[in-house]
GROMACS .gro file of C-alpha atoms in nm:
model
  122
    1MET     CA    1   2.516  -2.994  -0.085
    2GLY     CA    2   2.497  -2.947   0.292
    3ARG     CA    3   2.175  -2.967   0.486
    4PHE     CA    4   2.170  -2.593   0.554
    5ARG     CA    5   2.237  -2.498   0.193
    6ARG     CA    6   1.974  -2.745   0.069
    7ARG     CA    7   1.715  -2.601   0.309
    8MET     CA    8   1.802  -2.246   0.202
    9PHE     CA    9   1.773  -2.348  -0.162
   10GLU     CA   10   1.432  -2.508  -0.102
   11GLU     CA   11   1.306  -2.198   0.084
   12TYR     CA   12   1.416  -1.959  -0.187
   13ALA     CA   13   1.371  -2.180  -0.492
   14HIS     CA   14   1.047  -2.001  -0.578
   15GLU     CA   15   1.241  -1.673  -0.612
   16PHE     CA   16   1.449  -1.827  -0.889
   17SER     CA   17   1.157  -1.958  -1.089
   18THR     CA   18   1.175  -1.926  -1.466
   19ASP     CA   19   0.806  -1.835  -1.492
   20GLU     CA   20   0.802  -1.458  -1.548
   21SER     CA   21   0.439  -1.413  -1.445
   22TYR     CA   22   0.508  -1.594  -1.117
   23ASN     CA   23   0.813  -1.377  -1.053
   24ALA     CA   24   0.615  -1.059  -1.121
   25ALA     CA   25   0.333  -1.170  -0.891
   26TYR     CA   26   0.581  -1.271  -0.622
   27LYS     CA   27   0.750  -0.929  -0.635
   28LYS     CA   28   0.414  -0.753  -0.617
   29VAL     CA   29   0.310  -0.959  -0.314
   30LYS     CA   30   0.641  -0.881  -0.142
   31ARG     CA   31   0.591  -0.509  -0.208
   32LEU     CA   32   0.234  -0.525  -0.077
   33LYS     CA   33   0.353  -0.707   0.234
   34GLY     CA   34   0.615  -0.437   0.289
   35PHE     CA   35   0.354  -0.163   0.252
   36TYR     CA   36   0.114  -0.331   0.495
   37SER     CA   37   0.395  -0.375   0.748
   38HIS     CA   38   0.481  -0.007   0.709
   39LEU     CA   39   0.115   0.087   0.757
   40ARG     CA   40   0.087  -0.130   1.068
   41VAL     CA   41   0.395   0.028   1.228
   42TYR     CA   42   0.266   0.376   1.134
   43ILE     CA   43  -0.065   0.313   1.310
   44ILE     CA   44   0.091   0.158   1.621
   45VAL     CA   45   0.353   0.431   1.667
   46ASN     CA   46   0.107   0.714   1.613
   47VAL     CA   47  -0.146   0.566   1.854
   48ILE     CA   48   0.134   0.545   2.114
   49ILE     CA   49   0.227   0.909   2.047
   50ILE     CA   50  -0.134   1.026   2.088
   51VAL     CA   51  -0.187   0.823   2.407
   52ALA     CA   52   0.143   0.952   2.545
   53SER     CA   53   0.040   1.310   2.473
   54LEU     CA   54  -0.286   1.249   2.661
   55ASN     CA   55  -0.106   1.098   2.955
   56ARG     CA   56   0.171   1.358   2.966
   57HIS     CA   57   0.036   1.513   3.285
   58ILE     CA   58  -0.101   1.198   3.448
   59PHE     CA   59   0.139   1.223   3.742
   60THR     CA   60   0.062   1.590   3.810
   61GLY     CA   61  -0.312   1.591   3.806
   62GLY     CA   62  -0.481   1.345   3.575
   63ILE     CA   63  -0.541   1.325   3.203
   64GLN     CA   64  -0.547   1.653   3.015
   65GLU     CA   65  -0.679   1.677   2.664
   66SER     CA   66  -0.460   1.978   2.585
   67GLY     CA   67  -0.207   1.737   2.434
   68LEU     CA   68  -0.454   1.660   2.157
   69LEU     CA   69  -0.441   2.019   2.034
   70ASP     CA   70  -0.061   2.043   2.010
   71TRP     CA   71   0.109   2.036   1.669
   72GLU     CA   72   0.382   1.814   1.815
   73THR     CA   73   0.126   1.539   1.867
   74TYR     CA   74   0.039   1.517   1.499
   75SER     CA   75   0.357   1.635   1.327
   76THR     CA   76   0.506   1.286   1.322
   77ALA     CA   77   0.185   1.140   1.182
   78PHE     CA   78   0.164   1.416   0.921
   79PHE     CA   79   0.517   1.391   0.783
   80TRP     CA   80   0.534   1.014   0.815
   81GLY     CA   81   0.194   1.001   0.645
   82ILE     CA   82   0.343   1.178   0.344
   83GLY     CA   83   0.612   0.912   0.327
   84LEU     CA   84   0.352   0.638   0.372
   85LEU     CA   85   0.146   0.787   0.090
   86ALA     CA   86   0.453   0.786  -0.136
   87HIS     CA   87   0.519   0.423  -0.040
   88GLY     CA   88   0.158   0.332  -0.117
   89LEU     CA   89   0.172   0.503  -0.456
   90SER     CA   90   0.496   0.322  -0.538
   91VAL     CA   91   0.333  -0.011  -0.452
   92TYR     CA   92  -0.004   0.043  -0.615
   93GLY     CA   93   0.131   0.277  -0.881
   94ARG     CA   94  -0.108   0.376  -1.151
   95ASP     CA   95  -0.325   0.075  -1.072
   96LEU     CA   96  -0.482   0.281  -0.796
   97PHE     CA   97  -0.658   0.508  -1.043
   98PHE     CA   98  -0.605   0.351  -1.383
   99SER     CA   99  -0.579  -0.025  -1.407
  100ASP     CA  100  -0.399  -0.194  -1.695
  101ASP     CA  101  -0.719  -0.255  -1.887
  102TRP     CA  102  -0.880   0.080  -1.798
  103GLU     CA  103  -0.794   0.227  -2.138
  104GLN     CA  104  -0.943  -0.067  -2.324
  105LYS     CA  105  -1.261  -0.055  -2.116
  106LYS     CA  106  -1.306   0.316  -2.183
  107ILE     CA  107  -1.247   0.273  -2.556
  108GLN     CA  108  -1.499  -0.012  -2.566
  109LYS     CA  109  -1.751   0.196  -2.370
  110TYR     CA  110  -1.723   0.491  -2.607
  111MET     CA  111  -1.744   0.264  -2.911
  112GLU     CA  112  -2.062   0.103  -2.775
  113LYS     CA  113  -2.206   0.445  -2.695
  114GLU     CA  114  -2.128   0.570  -3.044
  115ALA     CA  115  -2.276   0.257  -3.200
  116ALA     CA  116  -2.594   0.301  -2.993
  117ASN     CA  117  -2.625   0.664  -3.105
  118THR     CA  118  -2.581   0.584  -3.474
  119ASN     CA  119  -2.829   0.296  -3.467
  120LYS     CA  120  -3.082   0.502  -3.276
  121TRP     CA  121  -3.208   0.697  -3.580
  122GLU     CA  122  -3.200   0.417  -3.834
   0.00000   0.00000   0.00000
């Protein structure tokens, strides 16, 4: 095996692990990293757009805030934000609102509540 191929194998050996829980965690971390990168680019680009709209008339008479009231300033952020929200929901999925053990916790809570109510009058 050549030096390059050996180095590539060592770098990506963790992707070919036989441990399923490791593979699942690795994929989740990669998806989270992708979402955070997407969020970072979203923030940087939209800050640049807002600053550019403020400085649109800088050469003709200073900064004018009228650019802050234009739909064009925020349309990119709005529509891209919808896409970013969809990306976030695909990454976090149902874990955002209902974790994997949410159902079990709720069932346990209601069972304890019911047990407390039945023992209350005895």
